[in-house]
Every structure is written in C-alpha cells, then in structure tokens.
CSV table of C-alpha atoms in Angstrom, one decimal:
chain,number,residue,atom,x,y,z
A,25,UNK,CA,-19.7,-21.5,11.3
A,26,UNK,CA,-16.1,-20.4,12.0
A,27,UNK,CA,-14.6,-23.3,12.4
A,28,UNK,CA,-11.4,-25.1,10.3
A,29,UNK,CA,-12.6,-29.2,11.2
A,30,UNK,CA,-9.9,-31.7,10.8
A,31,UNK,CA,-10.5,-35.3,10.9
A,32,UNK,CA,-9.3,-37.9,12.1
A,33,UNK,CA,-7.8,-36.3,15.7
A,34,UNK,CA,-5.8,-39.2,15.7
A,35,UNK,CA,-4.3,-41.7,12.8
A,36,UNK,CA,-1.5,-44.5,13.6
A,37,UNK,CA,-0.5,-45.8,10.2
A,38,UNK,CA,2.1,-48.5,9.1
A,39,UNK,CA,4.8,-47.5,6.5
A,40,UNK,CA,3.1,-49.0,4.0
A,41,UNK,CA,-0.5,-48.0,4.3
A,42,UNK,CA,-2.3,-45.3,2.4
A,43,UNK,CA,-3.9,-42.6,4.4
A,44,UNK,CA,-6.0,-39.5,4.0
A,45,UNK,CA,-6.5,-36.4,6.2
A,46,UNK,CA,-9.1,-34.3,6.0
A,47,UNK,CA,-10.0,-30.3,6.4
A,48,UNK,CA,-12.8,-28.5,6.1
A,49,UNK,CA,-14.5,-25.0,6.5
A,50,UNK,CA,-17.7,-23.2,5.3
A,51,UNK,CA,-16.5,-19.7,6.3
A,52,UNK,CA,-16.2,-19.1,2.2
A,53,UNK,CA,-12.5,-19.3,2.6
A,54,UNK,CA,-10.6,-19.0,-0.1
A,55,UNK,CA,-6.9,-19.9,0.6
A,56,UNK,CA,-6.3,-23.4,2.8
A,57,UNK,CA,-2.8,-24.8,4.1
A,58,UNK,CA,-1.4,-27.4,5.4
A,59,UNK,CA,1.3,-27.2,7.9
A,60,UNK,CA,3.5,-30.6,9.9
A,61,UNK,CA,4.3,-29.4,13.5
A,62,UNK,CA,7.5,-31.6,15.3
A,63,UNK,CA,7.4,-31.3,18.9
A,64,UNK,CA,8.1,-27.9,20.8
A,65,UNK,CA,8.8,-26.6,17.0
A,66,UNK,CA,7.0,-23.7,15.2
A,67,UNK,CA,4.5,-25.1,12.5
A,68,UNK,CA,6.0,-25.5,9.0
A,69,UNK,CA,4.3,-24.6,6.3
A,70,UNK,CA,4.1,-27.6,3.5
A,71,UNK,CA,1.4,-26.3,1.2
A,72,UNK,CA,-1.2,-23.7,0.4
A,73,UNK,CA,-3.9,-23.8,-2.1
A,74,UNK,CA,-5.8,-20.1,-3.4
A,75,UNK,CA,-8.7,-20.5,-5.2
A,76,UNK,CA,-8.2,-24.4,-5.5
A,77,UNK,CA,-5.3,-23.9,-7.4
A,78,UNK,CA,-2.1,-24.7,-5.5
A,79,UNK,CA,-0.4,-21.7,-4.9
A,80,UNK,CA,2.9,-23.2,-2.9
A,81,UNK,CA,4.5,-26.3,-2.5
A,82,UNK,CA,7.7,-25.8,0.3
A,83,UNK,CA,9.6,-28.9,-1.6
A,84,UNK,CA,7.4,-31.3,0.3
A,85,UNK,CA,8.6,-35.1,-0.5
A,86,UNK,CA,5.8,-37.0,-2.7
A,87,UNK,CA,4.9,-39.3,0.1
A,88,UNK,CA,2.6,-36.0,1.1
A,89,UNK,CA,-0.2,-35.2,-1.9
A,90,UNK,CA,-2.4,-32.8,-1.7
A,91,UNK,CA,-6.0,-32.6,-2.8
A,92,UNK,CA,-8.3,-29.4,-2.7
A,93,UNK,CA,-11.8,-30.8,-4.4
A,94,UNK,CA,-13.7,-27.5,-3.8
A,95,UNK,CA,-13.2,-24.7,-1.9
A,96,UNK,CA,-14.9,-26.0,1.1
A,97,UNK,CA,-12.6,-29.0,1.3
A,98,UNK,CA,-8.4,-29.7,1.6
A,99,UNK,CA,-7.2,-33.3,2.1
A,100,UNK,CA,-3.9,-34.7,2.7
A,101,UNK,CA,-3.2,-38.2,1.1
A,102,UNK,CA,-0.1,-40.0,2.4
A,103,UNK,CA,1.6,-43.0,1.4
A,104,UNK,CA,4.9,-44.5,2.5
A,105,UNK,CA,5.1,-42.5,5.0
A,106,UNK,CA,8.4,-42.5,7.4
A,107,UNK,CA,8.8,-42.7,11.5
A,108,UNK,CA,10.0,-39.8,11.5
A,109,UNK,CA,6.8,-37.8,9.5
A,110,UNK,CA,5.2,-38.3,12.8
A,111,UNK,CA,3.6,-34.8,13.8
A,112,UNK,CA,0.7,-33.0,14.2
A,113,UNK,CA,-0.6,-31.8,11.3
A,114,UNK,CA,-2.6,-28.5,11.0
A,115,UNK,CA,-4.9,-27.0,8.5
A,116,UNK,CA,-5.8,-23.6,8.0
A,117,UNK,CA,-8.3,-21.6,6.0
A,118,UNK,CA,-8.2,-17.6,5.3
A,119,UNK,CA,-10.3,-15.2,3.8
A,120,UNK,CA,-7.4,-14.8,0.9
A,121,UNK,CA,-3.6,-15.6,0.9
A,122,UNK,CA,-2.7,-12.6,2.6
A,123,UNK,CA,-5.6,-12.7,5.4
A,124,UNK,CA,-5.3,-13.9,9.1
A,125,UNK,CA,-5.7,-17.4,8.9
A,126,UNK,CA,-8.0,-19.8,10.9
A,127,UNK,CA,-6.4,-23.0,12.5
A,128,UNK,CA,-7.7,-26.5,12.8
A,129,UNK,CA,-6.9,-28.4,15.7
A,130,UNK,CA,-4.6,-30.8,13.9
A,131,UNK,CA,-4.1,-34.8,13.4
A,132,UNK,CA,-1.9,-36.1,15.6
A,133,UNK,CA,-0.4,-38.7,13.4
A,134,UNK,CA,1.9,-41.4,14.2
A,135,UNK,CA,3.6,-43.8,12.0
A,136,UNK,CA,4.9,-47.1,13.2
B,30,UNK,CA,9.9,-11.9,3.8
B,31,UNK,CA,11.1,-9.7,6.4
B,32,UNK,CA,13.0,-11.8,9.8
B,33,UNK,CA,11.8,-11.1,13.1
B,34,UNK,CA,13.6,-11.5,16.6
B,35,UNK,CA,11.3,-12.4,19.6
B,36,UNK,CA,12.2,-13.6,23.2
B,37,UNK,CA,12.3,-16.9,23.8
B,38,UNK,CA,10.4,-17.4,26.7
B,39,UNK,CA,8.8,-14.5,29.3
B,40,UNK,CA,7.0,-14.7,32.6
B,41,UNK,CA,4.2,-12.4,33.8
B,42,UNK,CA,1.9,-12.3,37.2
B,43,UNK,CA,-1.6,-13.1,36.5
B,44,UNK,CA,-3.1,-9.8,36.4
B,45,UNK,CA,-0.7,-8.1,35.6
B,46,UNK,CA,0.3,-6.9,32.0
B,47,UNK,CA,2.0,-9.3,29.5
B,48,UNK,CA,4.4,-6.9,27.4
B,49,UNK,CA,5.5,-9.1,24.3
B,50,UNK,CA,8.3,-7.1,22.1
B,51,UNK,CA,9.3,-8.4,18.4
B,52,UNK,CA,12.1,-7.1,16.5
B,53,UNK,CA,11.6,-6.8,12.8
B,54,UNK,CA,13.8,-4.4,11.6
B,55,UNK,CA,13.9,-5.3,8.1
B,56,UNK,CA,9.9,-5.2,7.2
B,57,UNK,CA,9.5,-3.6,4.3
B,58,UNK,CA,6.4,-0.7,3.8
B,59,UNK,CA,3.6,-3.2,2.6
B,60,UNK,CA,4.2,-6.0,5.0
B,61,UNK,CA,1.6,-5.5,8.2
B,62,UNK,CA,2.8,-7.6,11.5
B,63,UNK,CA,0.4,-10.3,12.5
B,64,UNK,CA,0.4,-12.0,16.0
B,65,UNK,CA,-0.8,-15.3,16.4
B,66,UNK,CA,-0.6,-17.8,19.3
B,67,UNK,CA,-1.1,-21.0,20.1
B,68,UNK,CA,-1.5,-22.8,23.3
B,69,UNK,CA,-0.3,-26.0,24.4
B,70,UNK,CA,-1.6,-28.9,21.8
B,71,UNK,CA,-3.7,-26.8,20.0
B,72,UNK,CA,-3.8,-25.1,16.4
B,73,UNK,CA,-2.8,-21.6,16.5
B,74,UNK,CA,-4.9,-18.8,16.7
B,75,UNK,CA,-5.1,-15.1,15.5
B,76,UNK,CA,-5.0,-12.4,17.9
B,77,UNK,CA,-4.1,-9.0,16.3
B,78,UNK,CA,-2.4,-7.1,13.0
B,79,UNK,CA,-1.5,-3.9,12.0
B,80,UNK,CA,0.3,-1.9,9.9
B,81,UNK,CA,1.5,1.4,11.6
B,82,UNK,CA,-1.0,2.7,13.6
B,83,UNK,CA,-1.4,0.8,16.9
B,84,UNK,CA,-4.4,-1.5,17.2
B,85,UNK,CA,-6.8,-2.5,19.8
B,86,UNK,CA,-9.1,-5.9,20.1
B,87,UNK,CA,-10.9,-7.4,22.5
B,88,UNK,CA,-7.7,-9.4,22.9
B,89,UNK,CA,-5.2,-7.6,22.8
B,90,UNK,CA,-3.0,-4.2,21.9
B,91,UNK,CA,-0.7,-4.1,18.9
B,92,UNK,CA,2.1,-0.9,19.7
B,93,UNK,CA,4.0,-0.3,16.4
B,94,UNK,CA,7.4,1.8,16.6
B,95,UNK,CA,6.9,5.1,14.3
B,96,UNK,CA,10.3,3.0,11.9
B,97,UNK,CA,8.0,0.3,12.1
B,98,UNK,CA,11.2,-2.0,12.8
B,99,UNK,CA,9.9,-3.5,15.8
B,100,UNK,CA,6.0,-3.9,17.9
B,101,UNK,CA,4.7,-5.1,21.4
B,102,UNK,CA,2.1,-7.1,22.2
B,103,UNK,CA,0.1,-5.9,24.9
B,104,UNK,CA,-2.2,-8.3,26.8
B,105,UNK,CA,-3.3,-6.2,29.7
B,106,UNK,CA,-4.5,-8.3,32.5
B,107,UNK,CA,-2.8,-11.5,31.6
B,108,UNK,CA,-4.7,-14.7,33.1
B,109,UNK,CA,-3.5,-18.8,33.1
B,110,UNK,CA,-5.7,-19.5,29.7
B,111,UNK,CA,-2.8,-16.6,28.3
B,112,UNK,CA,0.3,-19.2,29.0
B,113,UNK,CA,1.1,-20.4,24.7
B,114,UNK,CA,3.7,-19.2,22.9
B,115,UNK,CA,2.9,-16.0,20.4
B,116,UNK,CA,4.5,-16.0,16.9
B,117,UNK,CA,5.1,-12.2,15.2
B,118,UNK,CA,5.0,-13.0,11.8
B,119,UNK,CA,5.0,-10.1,8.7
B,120,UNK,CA,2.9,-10.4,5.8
B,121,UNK,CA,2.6,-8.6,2.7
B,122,UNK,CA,-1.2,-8.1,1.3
B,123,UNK,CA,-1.6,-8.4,-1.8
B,124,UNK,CA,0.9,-11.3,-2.2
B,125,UNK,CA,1.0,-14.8,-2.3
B,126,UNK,CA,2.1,-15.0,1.2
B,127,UNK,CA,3.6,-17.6,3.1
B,128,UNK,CA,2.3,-17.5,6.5
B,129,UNK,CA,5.7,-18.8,8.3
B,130,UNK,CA,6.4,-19.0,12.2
B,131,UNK,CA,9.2,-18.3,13.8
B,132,UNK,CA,10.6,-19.7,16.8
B,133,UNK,CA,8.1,-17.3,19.0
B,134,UNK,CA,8.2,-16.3,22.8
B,135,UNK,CA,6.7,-18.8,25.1
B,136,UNK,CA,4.9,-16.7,27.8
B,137,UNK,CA,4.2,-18.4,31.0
B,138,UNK,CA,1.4,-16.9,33.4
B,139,UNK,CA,1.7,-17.7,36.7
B,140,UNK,CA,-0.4,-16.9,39.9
C-alpha cells in the first residue's frame, strides 16, 4: 500500500461546528504533515508530527488541533473555524522528516 | 533553509523536452534539492532529488551545477498528463525539516 488516504474529499461546515479530518497510511511512515492550500497558492505547511511527537507547529491559530493517535494515523480537529480557512487541505507521510514525502489528495473544505 | 528562484510559468511542445531551471544560490553543503509537482486539484507528488551528482528516474533527470547554486529539471519527452506546476524545494537530512513550497514554475504542455 503506498498510498496517504484522506477522508472526507469534501466537508462544508458552519462556523460553529466541530469537525475532524482524517489521514492515514500503512507505508510505516514515520513523519506526517498537514499543509492548508488557498487557491493558485503553493501549499503551506501548518504542522508535522515525527515519531508521533509533534515536531513543528508554523504558529497555526487554535481553531486547527492536531491529533496523531499512532503512527498509522494524523487527524485534524477544527472548531470555529472562519470563511476564510476554506482550502484544501493536504496530508503527507515520509519515511522520516527529512525523506520525500507522499501526498494525500486533500479535503476540500468549505466553511459557510 | 536555503531560497530558491524558479520561473513562473513555461511552455513546451508535447514531445519535446521540458527544461525546468531553479536558482538556489544559497543552499548550503548538506541540503539535497528535491522536485515535486503537482497537477491541477491534486496533492503533490515527488519526482526526483539529489545532491551533486545528476540523477535519473523513470521520471525525470535532475542536472546539478558543479557550485551547486542552481539545477534543471529535465523531462524528456514531455506529454499533456506533464502540464502542473513543479516546486524546487532544498532540504537538509538529518534535520527536522520543513518541507516548504515556493511559488514554483507552472509548465503548460501543449500539442
């Protein structure tokens, strides 16, 4: 299996609803990220976990929380999101921090 | 992390050779230069890294400058499923690295 699964492809939340995305791999990956992409903009990275620990946080606002359970599995929980958080929002997985990395698809998430 | 200076936007024939140049002229000696794309609506996707020596895939060819301040991307017979835009983007190993995009080169393929 070499593949970096995100779910859901699609999320429309409220500003005050409490949502989850999810990432997973089975590659044996070690270090997983989360990055928002705005349109016709380069991805920004917003977190990255190594060895379940998280290694960065790029100043993300607390709306974003992230959640690495094992090392198979990264999830993003949001709350109070913004209209203007709408993106799509990839995960990646890599060997180790320092590896080429393997990219989900995304969420395409929009808030209303 | 060293900055890097890439085109923003090429053309090539289908075909023909898709030369893609990046200018990093302050790398230091353990980053390598990684090239990733990623086409339209899609995560991106890992095509090639190297250090000094050039490099060879099945998908592409990575040309190095012997200063190492600056690489092409070589896709030799560029086709439609080519057309994304391709990041250059150093990175130390050994490090906790950031893997962070730049504004990349959108290359359009066209018949």
């Amino acid at each position: 299996d070499t593949e970096v699964t995100q779910t859901p492809k699609h999320l429309v939340m409220g500003m005050t609803n409490k949502k989850s995305l999810k990432c997973e791999q089975h590659m044996g990956h070690r270090a997983m990220y989360w990055y928002k992409q705005k349109a016709k903009k380069p991805p920004e990275l917003m977190f990255v976990y190594s060895y379940e620990k998280l290694s960065i946080n790029e100043s993300v606002p607390s709306r974003f929380s992230p959640e690495c359970p094992n090392s198979s599995l990264l999830n993003l929980h949001l709350h109070a999101l913004q209209p203007e958080d709408s993106a799509l929002y990839l995960c990646a997985s890599s060997p180790r921090q320092d590896l080429e990395a393997f990219f989900g698809q995304g969420t395409r998430l929009t808030v209303v | 992390d060293a900055k890097t200076t890439q085109p923003p936007s090429m053309d090539c024939a289908e075909g023909r050779a898709a030369n893609l140049p990046c200018n990093h002229s302050t790398i230091s000696g353990n980053e390598y230069v990684y090239w990733y794309r990623q086409i339209h609506s899609q995560g991106p996707q890992y095509i090639i890294h190297g250090l000094k020596n050039n490099e060879t895939n099945e998908m592409a060819s990575l040309i190095i400058t012997e200063d190492r301040k600056s690489s092409t991307l070589i896709l030799p017979h560029a086709t439609l499923r080519d057309t994304a835009v391709y990041y250059c983007i150093p990175q130390e190993w050994g490090g906790g690295n950031k893997l962070t995009f730049g504004t990349g080169t959108q290359l359009k393929v066209e018949l």
